[in-house]
Amino acid sequence: MKLAYFSPLPPAATGVADYSATLLGALARQMPVEIFSDDARSPLSQQFPVRPIAEFAARAKHYDRRLYHLGNSAHYGAIFDTLVQFPGAVVLHDGTLHHFFVDRTLHRGNAHSYVREMSYAHGGDGYDTAQAIVRGAFIYPFYKFPLLRRAVDAATITVAHSETIRAAVVSERADARIARIDHFAFPAPPRRAARSTLLEKFRLPRETFIVAAFGSIAYGKRAEVTLRAFAQFAREHPSAQFVWVGARVGEHDLSPLVQELGIKSRVRFTGRVDQATLYDYMHLTDVAINLRFPTSGEASGIVMRLLALGVPTIVSDAGWYAELPRGVVARVPAGVGEVNLIAAYLHALASNSSARDSMGALAREYAEARGVERAAEEYVRVLRDN
């Protein structure tokens, strides 16, 4: 059974590219795989055949199965178009594709295609809302109208990493074929150097308690909430430092808030870093914060990395995050009391090393049960049956 595999690849700045880079090695040990991607500069081309997506139509007869990865950004245009023409199994990494469709229609001056897609997926309500948006009457209803139907209709089976996305697919098509495959835990690399060496490398105090957030600073990551919670915690913990490891998206400048909170000397924004540096910071982290609200059910590769390393992690009590067992993570509902509860968790974990160790052990156990080899086996079963 030969597989045509469609996905962004590193160095594309999307978590799906990192997901595929890890999954492909395990998958290729079980079946022949050829990759179709427009990321021609990917280092994966040294390990696998990588062809431009435009070449697939002429080669389609050479493959027994097709596996498409879809996410909610501009990276997936050619993948989506090929799926519609050549149906196959679809890994739906997000529970909404509305941002994706806005980018390829309205942002390119094609209002007609946006109205058509909203009508196809959501009927009269979708049509009326789309017309109002085109006239400038509404903000985009990214979560109310997820625009999943065309992808679900083209899929021979849809793969979801969360119950939230599974439910979203079923709400689009009650008879849709769907499989749940948990997001795997990335293999955890050993620490490259002693903690003291890494602290010196990053010019952090030798005696410090490090709170960190990872991933892009963007809408939905609740960066302001995170910083306010850290500031409240830091007032009682003078050795605490906060690091955000990830790129800033758009105009999301947190400098004024950091200044207002009086924590400028205790907060660092690294920008985007390479994977080795990412893991260096994770190894240094005493407690991680990874919030996401609103969410459409997308799983977090960052959180799975942290769990594999046994880093105590505070997450939002929503979507996929809410499906993680209590004890493996600390879950915080978004809204009133959110800042105080995060600060309380930070204080409790900073004051009790045994609690951190216990939480870290449960996190590692959870991650170890979700290795990439197991995920690859589940993909093979799904592909053979569909």
Short mmCIF file of C-alpha atoms in Angstrom, two decimals:
data_model
loop_
_atom_site.label_atom_id
_atom_site.label_comp_id
_atom_site.label_asym_id
_atom_site.label_seq_id
_atom_site.Cartn_x
_atom_site.Cartn_y
_atom_site.Cartn_z
CA MET A 1 0.00 0.00 0.00
CA LYS A 2 1.74 3.14 -1.24
CA LEU A 3 0.79 6.44 0.37
CA ALA A 4 0.68 9.97 -1.02
CA TYR A 5 1.15 12.28 1.95
CA PHE A 6 0.13 15.96 1.79
CA SER A 7 1.39 18.40 4.41
CA PRO A 8 3.41 21.54 5.04
CA LEU A 9 6.96 20.65 6.04
CA PRO A 10 9.68 22.36 8.07
CA PRO A 11 10.78 25.12 7.93
CA ALA A 12 7.14 26.23 7.43
CA ALA A 13 6.04 28.06 10.59
CA THR A 14 3.15 25.79 11.48
CA GLY A 15 2.79 23.08 14.10
CA VAL A 16 1.48 20.68 11.45
CA ALA A 17 4.86 20.80 9.71
CA ASP A 18 6.57 19.73 12.94
CA TYR A 19 3.90 17.05 13.46
CA SER A 20 4.52 15.61 9.99
CA ALA A 21 8.30 15.74 10.36
CA THR A 22 8.02 13.41 13.37
CA LEU A 23 5.18 11.20 12.11
CA LEU A 24 6.70 10.52 8.69
CA GLY A 25 9.66 8.56 10.02
CA ALA A 26 7.40 6.19 11.96
CA LEU A 27 4.88 5.93 9.13
CA ALA A 28 7.55 5.16 6.52
CA ARG A 29 8.65 2.17 8.58
CA GLN A 30 5.23 0.64 7.94
CA MET A 31 4.47 1.58 4.32
CA PRO A 32 6.05 3.31 1.30
CA VAL A 33 5.43 7.06 1.52
CA GLU A 34 5.91 9.89 -0.95
CA ILE A 35 5.32 13.47 0.18
CA PHE A 36 3.53 16.18 -1.75
CA SER A 37 4.34 19.62 -0.38
CA ASP A 38 5.24 23.05 -1.69
CA ASP A 39 7.93 23.46 0.97
CA ALA A 40 10.72 22.55 -1.42
CA ARG A 41 13.47 23.75 0.94
CA SER A 42 12.55 21.24 3.60
CA PRO A 43 15.40 19.17 5.04
CA LEU A 44 13.00 16.20 4.86
CA SER A 45 13.70 16.07 1.12
CA GLN A 46 16.99 14.41 2.06
CA GLN A 47 15.07 11.51 3.65
CA PHE A 48 11.91 11.19 1.55
CA PRO A 49 10.75 11.81 -2.00
CA VAL A 50 9.16 15.29 -1.87
CA ARG A 51 7.23 16.47 -4.92
CA PRO A 52 5.35 19.70 -5.65
CA ILE A 53 1.62 19.34 -5.05
CA ALA A 54 0.91 20.39 -8.65
CA GLU A 55 2.56 17.16 -9.85
CA PHE A 56 0.11 14.89 -8.06
CA ALA A 57 -2.65 14.87 -10.68
CA ALA A 58 -0.31 13.32 -13.25
CA ARG A 59 0.91 10.72 -10.75
CA ALA A 60 -2.31 9.89 -8.89
CA LYS A 61 -2.57 6.34 -10.25
CA HIS A 62 0.74 5.40 -8.57
CA TYR A 63 -0.71 5.57 -5.03
CA ASP A 64 -3.10 3.33 -3.17
CA ARG A 65 -4.05 5.85 -0.48
CA ARG A 66 -3.97 9.61 0.08
CA LEU A 67 -3.54 11.35 3.44
CA TYR A 68 -4.19 15.10 3.64
CA HIS A 69 -3.33 17.36 6.59
CA LEU A 70 -5.54 20.44 6.90
CA GLY A 71 -5.17 23.39 9.23
CA ASN A 72 -6.67 26.83 9.55
CA SER A 73 -4.15 29.02 7.72
CA ALA A 74 -2.82 29.93 4.29
CA HIS A 75 -0.44 26.94 4.24
CA TYR A 76 -3.18 24.57 3.05
CA GLY A 77 -4.56 26.05 -0.18
CA ALA A 78 -3.06 23.60 -2.68
CA ILE A 79 -3.63 20.69 -0.29
CA PHE A 80 -7.33 21.55 0.04
CA ASP A 81 -7.78 21.95 -3.73
CA THR A 82 -6.17 18.56 -4.35
CA LEU A 83 -8.37 16.92 -1.71
CA VAL A 84 -11.51 18.18 -3.44
CA GLN A 85 -10.33 16.70 -6.74
CA PHE A 86 -8.84 13.49 -5.31
CA PRO A 87 -10.69 12.43 -2.13
CA GLY A 88 -8.73 10.74 0.62
CA ALA A 89 -8.25 10.53 4.38
CA VAL A 90 -8.09 13.95 6.05
CA VAL A 91 -6.38 14.87 9.31
CA LEU A 92 -8.33 17.87 10.54
CA HIS A 93 -6.01 19.76 12.89
CA ASP A 94 -8.52 22.54 13.62
CA GLY A 95 -12.24 22.53 14.33
CA THR A 96 -12.75 25.56 12.09
CA LEU A 97 -11.40 26.43 8.64
CA HIS A 98 -13.00 29.86 8.57
CA HIS A 99 -9.70 31.77 8.80
CA PHE A 100 -8.42 29.65 5.89
CA PHE A 101 -11.39 30.53 3.70
CA VAL A 102 -11.31 34.23 4.60
CA ASP A 103 -7.66 34.34 3.53
CA ARG A 104 -8.30 32.70 0.17
CA THR A 105 -11.49 34.64 -0.64
CA LEU A 106 -12.17 37.99 1.02
CA HIS A 107 -8.50 38.85 1.57
CA ARG A 108 -7.96 38.34 -2.16
CA GLY A 109 -10.98 40.37 -3.25
CA ASN A 110 -13.18 37.36 -4.02
CA ALA A 111 -16.36 37.99 -2.06
CA HIS A 112 -18.43 35.71 -4.32
CA SER A 113 -16.41 32.63 -3.33
CA TYR A 114 -16.78 33.46 0.37
CA VAL A 115 -20.56 33.76 0.05
CA ARG A 116 -20.67 30.50 -1.92
CA GLU A 117 -18.64 28.64 0.71
CA MET A 118 -20.76 29.96 3.57
CA SER A 119 -23.90 28.93 1.70
CA TYR A 120 -22.56 25.44 0.96
CA ALA A 121 -21.51 24.80 4.54
CA HIS A 122 -24.23 26.61 6.50
CA GLY A 123 -27.20 27.11 4.24
CA GLY A 124 -29.40 30.18 4.47
CA ASP A 125 -27.90 31.38 7.75
CA GLY A 126 -24.43 31.15 6.20
CA TYR A 127 -25.55 33.03 3.09
CA ASP A 128 -27.18 35.86 5.05
CA THR A 129 -24.22 36.21 7.40
CA ALA A 130 -21.73 36.19 4.51
CA GLN A 131 -23.66 38.90 2.68
CA ALA A 132 -23.69 41.04 5.84
CA ILE A 133 -19.93 40.54 6.28
CA VAL A 134 -19.28 41.53 2.67
CA ARG A 135 -21.25 44.73 3.35
CA GLY A 136 -19.12 45.35 6.46
CA ALA A 137 -21.86 44.72 9.01
CA PHE A 138 -20.20 41.91 11.02
CA ILE A 139 -16.84 40.73 12.26
CA TYR A 140 -15.89 37.29 11.03
CA PRO A 141 -17.82 34.50 12.85
CA PHE A 142 -14.79 32.21 12.97
CA TYR A 143 -16.22 29.80 15.52
CA LYS A 144 -19.96 30.00 14.85
CA PHE A 145 -19.54 29.05 11.19
CA PRO A 146 -16.55 26.65 10.99
CA LEU A 147 -16.78 25.98 7.21
CA LEU A 148 -15.81 22.32 7.54
CA ARG A 149 -18.41 20.77 5.28
CA ARG A 150 -16.57 20.76 1.95
CA ALA A 151 -13.49 19.14 3.50
CA VAL A 152 -15.61 16.59 5.37
CA ASP A 153 -17.59 15.78 2.21
CA ALA A 154 -14.37 15.17 0.26
CA ALA A 155 -12.83 12.99 2.96
CA THR A 156 -13.05 9.22 2.78
CA ILE A 157 -12.53 9.44 6.54
CA THR A 158 -11.69 12.33 8.85
CA VAL A 159 -9.07 11.95 11.58
CA ALA A 160 -9.46 14.11 14.70
CA HIS A 161 -7.12 14.55 17.67
CA SER A 162 -9.88 15.70 20.03
CA GLU A 163 -13.46 14.99 20.96
CA THR A 164 -14.18 18.68 20.27
CA ILE A 165 -13.20 18.31 16.61
CA ARG A 166 -14.95 14.93 16.32
CA ALA A 167 -18.17 16.57 17.51
CA ALA A 168 -17.69 19.48 15.08
CA VAL A 169 -17.36 17.05 12.16
CA VAL A 170 -20.47 15.11 13.19
CA SER A 171 -22.42 18.36 13.45
CA GLU A 172 -21.54 19.03 9.81
CA ARG A 173 -22.36 15.54 8.56
CA ALA A 174 -24.00 13.14 11.01
CA ASP A 175 -22.99 10.18 8.84
CA ALA A 176 -19.35 11.26 8.37
CA ARG A 177 -16.75 8.57 8.84
CA ILE A 178 -14.38 9.71 11.57
CA ALA A 179 -11.50 8.25 13.58
CA ARG A 180 -9.91 9.57 16.76
CA ILE A 181 -6.12 9.40 16.87
CA ASP A 182 -4.58 11.19 19.84
CA HIS A 183 -1.89 13.75 19.15
CA PHE A 184 1.34 11.91 19.84
CA ALA A 185 4.00 13.05 22.28
CA PHE A 186 7.18 14.16 20.55
CA PRO A 187 10.20 12.10 21.61
CA ALA A 188 11.79 14.02 24.48
CA PRO A 189 15.48 14.81 23.90
CA PRO A 190 17.85 14.73 26.87
CA ARG A 191 19.02 18.02 28.31
CA ARG A 192 22.06 19.20 26.38
CA ALA A 193 23.80 20.75 29.38
CA ALA A 194 23.49 21.16 33.13
CA ARG A 195 20.87 23.59 34.39
CA SER A 196 23.54 25.98 35.63
CA THR A 197 25.17 26.00 32.20
CA LEU A 198 21.90 26.73 30.43
CA LEU A 199 21.07 29.50 32.87
CA GLU A 200 24.42 31.08 32.17
CA LYS A 201 23.96 30.64 28.43
CA PHE A 202 20.65 32.51 28.51
CA ARG A 203 21.88 35.06 31.07
CA LEU A 204 19.30 34.10 33.64
CA PRO A 205 19.94 34.28 37.42
CA ARG A 206 21.49 31.14 38.91
CA GLU A 207 18.90 30.97 41.70
CA THR A 208 15.62 31.42 39.89
CA PHE A 209 12.16 29.93 39.46
CA ILE A 210 11.28 29.97 35.78
CA VAL A 211 7.73 30.32 34.49
CA ALA A 212 7.50 30.05 30.73
CA ALA A 213 5.06 30.14 27.84
CA PHE A 214 5.82 28.63 24.43
CA GLY A 215 4.49 29.24 20.94
CA SER A 216 3.45 32.32 19.04
CA ILE A 217 2.08 35.37 20.87
CA ALA A 218 -1.23 35.68 19.08
CA TYR A 219 -4.95 36.14 19.54
CA GLY A 220 -6.41 33.39 21.71
CA LYS A 221 -3.17 32.70 23.62
CA ARG A 222 -4.35 34.99 26.46
CA ALA A 223 -0.95 36.62 26.80
CA GLU A 224 -2.29 39.51 28.88
CA VAL A 225 -3.88 37.07 31.35
CA THR A 226 -0.62 35.12 31.57
CA LEU A 227 1.44 38.22 32.32
CA ARG A 228 -0.99 39.56 34.91
CA ALA A 229 -0.99 36.19 36.69
CA PHE A 230 2.82 36.09 36.66
CA ALA A 231 3.02 39.65 38.02
CA GLN A 232 0.71 38.73 40.89
CA PHE A 233 2.75 35.60 41.65
CA ALA A 234 6.09 37.40 41.30
CA ARG A 235 5.26 39.87 44.05
CA GLU A 236 5.66 37.04 46.56
CA HIS A 237 8.47 35.23 44.73
CA PRO A 238 11.37 37.63 44.11
CA SER A 239 13.45 34.95 42.36
CA ALA A 240 10.81 34.26 39.69
CA GLN A 241 11.50 34.99 36.02
CA PHE A 242 9.12 34.74 33.07
CA VAL A 243 10.14 33.76 29.54
CA TRP A 244 7.92 33.66 26.46
CA VAL A 245 9.56 31.53 23.76
CA GLY A 246 7.88 32.25 20.44
CA ALA A 247 7.28 34.81 17.74
CA ARG A 248 4.98 37.78 18.10
CA VAL A 249 2.14 37.76 15.57
CA GLY A 250 0.98 41.02 14.00
CA GLU A 251 0.68 44.01 16.32
CA HIS A 252 0.61 41.96 19.52
CA ASP A 253 3.06 44.16 21.47
CA LEU A 254 3.07 43.38 25.19
CA SER A 255 5.78 45.88 26.16
CA PRO A 256 3.35 48.51 27.50
CA LEU A 257 1.62 45.95 29.72
CA VAL A 258 4.95 44.65 31.04
CA GLN A 259 5.92 48.22 31.87
CA GLU A 260 2.55 48.89 33.54
CA LEU A 261 2.86 45.74 35.69
CA GLY A 262 6.36 46.68 36.83
CA ILE A 263 7.92 43.37 35.73
CA LYS A 264 10.16 44.55 32.88
CA SER A 265 13.34 43.27 34.51
CA ARG A 266 11.77 39.86 35.11
CA VAL A 267 10.22 39.15 31.70
CA ARG A 268 11.91 38.06 28.48
CA PHE A 269 10.51 37.55 24.98
CA THR A 270 12.86 35.44 22.89
CA GLY A 271 11.14 35.55 19.51
CA ARG A 272 11.10 32.44 17.34
CA VAL A 273 13.93 30.01 18.16
CA ASP A 274 15.26 26.80 16.66
CA GLN A 275 14.13 23.47 18.05
CA ALA A 276 17.27 22.82 20.10
CA THR A 277 16.90 26.19 21.84
CA LEU A 278 13.19 25.56 22.36
CA TYR A 279 14.00 22.38 24.24
CA ASP A 280 16.75 24.10 26.23
CA TYR A 281 14.17 26.55 27.56
CA MET A 282 11.70 23.72 28.25
CA HIS A 283 14.32 21.86 30.29
CA LEU A 284 14.82 25.01 32.37
CA THR A 285 11.11 25.60 32.97
CA ASP A 286 9.75 24.97 36.45
CA VAL A 287 6.12 25.63 35.47
CA ALA A 288 4.71 26.29 31.99
CA ILE A 289 1.56 28.22 31.11
CA ASN A 290 -0.19 27.40 27.82
CA LEU A 291 -3.60 29.06 27.52
CA ARG A 292 -5.96 28.90 24.56
CA PHE A 293 -9.38 30.47 24.41
CA PRO A 294 -11.35 30.62 22.26
CA THR A 295 -10.41 27.27 20.79
CA SER A 296 -11.93 25.04 18.13
CA GLY A 297 -10.47 21.84 19.57
CA GLU A 298 -6.96 22.00 18.12
CA ALA A 299 -4.38 19.93 19.97
CA SER A 300 -1.13 21.53 21.10
CA GLY A 301 2.18 20.08 20.03
CA ILE A 302 3.85 22.41 22.52
CA VAL A 303 1.87 20.93 25.42
CA MET A 304 2.67 17.39 24.30
CA ARG A 305 6.37 18.31 24.28
CA LEU A 306 6.10 19.74 27.79
CA LEU A 307 4.28 16.67 29.10
CA ALA A 308 6.90 14.35 27.61
CA LEU A 309 9.55 16.29 29.54
CA GLY A 310 7.50 16.17 32.74
CA VAL A 311 7.06 19.95 32.98
CA PRO A 312 4.10 20.95 35.21
CA THR A 313 1.77 22.84 32.88
CA ILE A 314 -1.22 25.14 33.41
CA VAL A 315 -3.74 25.14 30.55
CA SER A 316 -7.17 26.52 29.68
CA ASP A 317 -10.17 24.40 30.63
CA ALA A 318 -11.54 24.38 27.08
CA GLY A 319 -11.46 22.27 23.91
CA TRP A 320 -8.71 19.67 23.64
CA TYR A 321 -7.03 21.05 26.76
CA ALA A 322 -10.15 20.22 28.79
CA GLU A 323 -9.80 16.60 27.65
CA LEU A 324 -6.40 16.28 29.36
CA PRO A 325 -6.78 14.56 32.75
CA ARG A 326 -6.61 16.63 35.90
CA GLY A 327 -3.30 15.97 37.59
CA VAL A 328 -1.56 15.63 34.22
CA VAL A 329 -2.17 19.37 33.81
CA ALA A 330 -3.76 22.11 35.91
CA ARG A 331 -6.85 23.43 34.11
CA VAL A 332 -8.14 26.99 34.46
CA PRO A 333 -11.51 28.22 33.12
CA ALA A 334 -11.29 31.39 31.04
CA GLY A 335 -12.96 34.50 32.42
CA VAL A 336 -13.63 35.89 35.89
CA GLY A 337 -11.06 34.68 38.41
CA GLU A 338 -8.69 33.34 35.75
CA VAL A 339 -5.72 35.51 36.75
CA ASN A 340 -6.12 34.75 40.46
CA LEU A 341 -6.40 31.01 39.89
CA ILE A 342 -3.29 30.87 37.68
CA ALA A 343 -1.35 32.87 40.27
CA ALA A 344 -2.57 30.49 42.99
CA TYR A 345 -1.43 27.46 40.99
CA LEU A 346 1.97 29.07 40.44
CA HIS A 347 2.31 29.79 44.16
CA ALA A 348 1.28 26.24 45.14
CA LEU A 349 3.71 24.64 42.69
CA ALA A 350 6.58 26.99 43.54
CA SER A 351 6.12 26.29 47.24
CA ASN A 352 5.95 22.50 46.94
CA SER A 353 8.61 20.66 44.95
CA SER A 354 6.92 17.32 45.70
CA ALA A 355 3.74 18.54 44.01
CA ARG A 356 5.76 19.57 40.96
CA ASP A 357 7.50 16.19 40.87
CA SER A 358 4.19 14.32 41.17
CA MET A 359 2.56 16.37 38.42
CA GLY A 360 5.61 15.91 36.21
CA ALA A 361 5.55 12.13 36.70
CA LEU A 362 1.86 11.95 35.70
CA ALA A 363 2.60 14.11 32.66
CA ARG A 364 5.42 11.82 31.50
CA GLU A 365 3.24 8.74 32.02
CA TYR A 366 0.47 10.26 29.93
CA ALA A 367 2.92 11.19 27.16
CA GLU A 368 4.65 7.81 27.14
CA ALA A 369 1.32 6.12 26.41
CA ARG A 370 0.97 8.29 23.29
CA GLY A 371 4.17 7.70 21.38
CA VAL A 372 4.60 8.37 17.69
CA GLU A 373 4.98 4.67 16.80
CA ARG A 374 1.56 3.96 18.27
CA ALA A 375 0.08 6.86 16.30
CA ALA A 376 1.65 5.55 13.07
CA GLU A 377 0.10 2.12 13.65
CA GLU A 378 -3.30 3.74 14.12
CA TYR A 379 -2.90 5.73 10.90
CA VAL A 380 -2.02 2.56 9.00
CA ARG A 381 -5.16 0.81 10.28
CA VAL A 382 -7.33 3.78 9.30
CA LEU A 383 -5.78 4.00 5.84
CA ARG A 384 -6.12 0.26 5.15
CA ASP A 385 -9.82 0.40 5.96
CA ASN A 386 -10.58 3.60 4.06
#
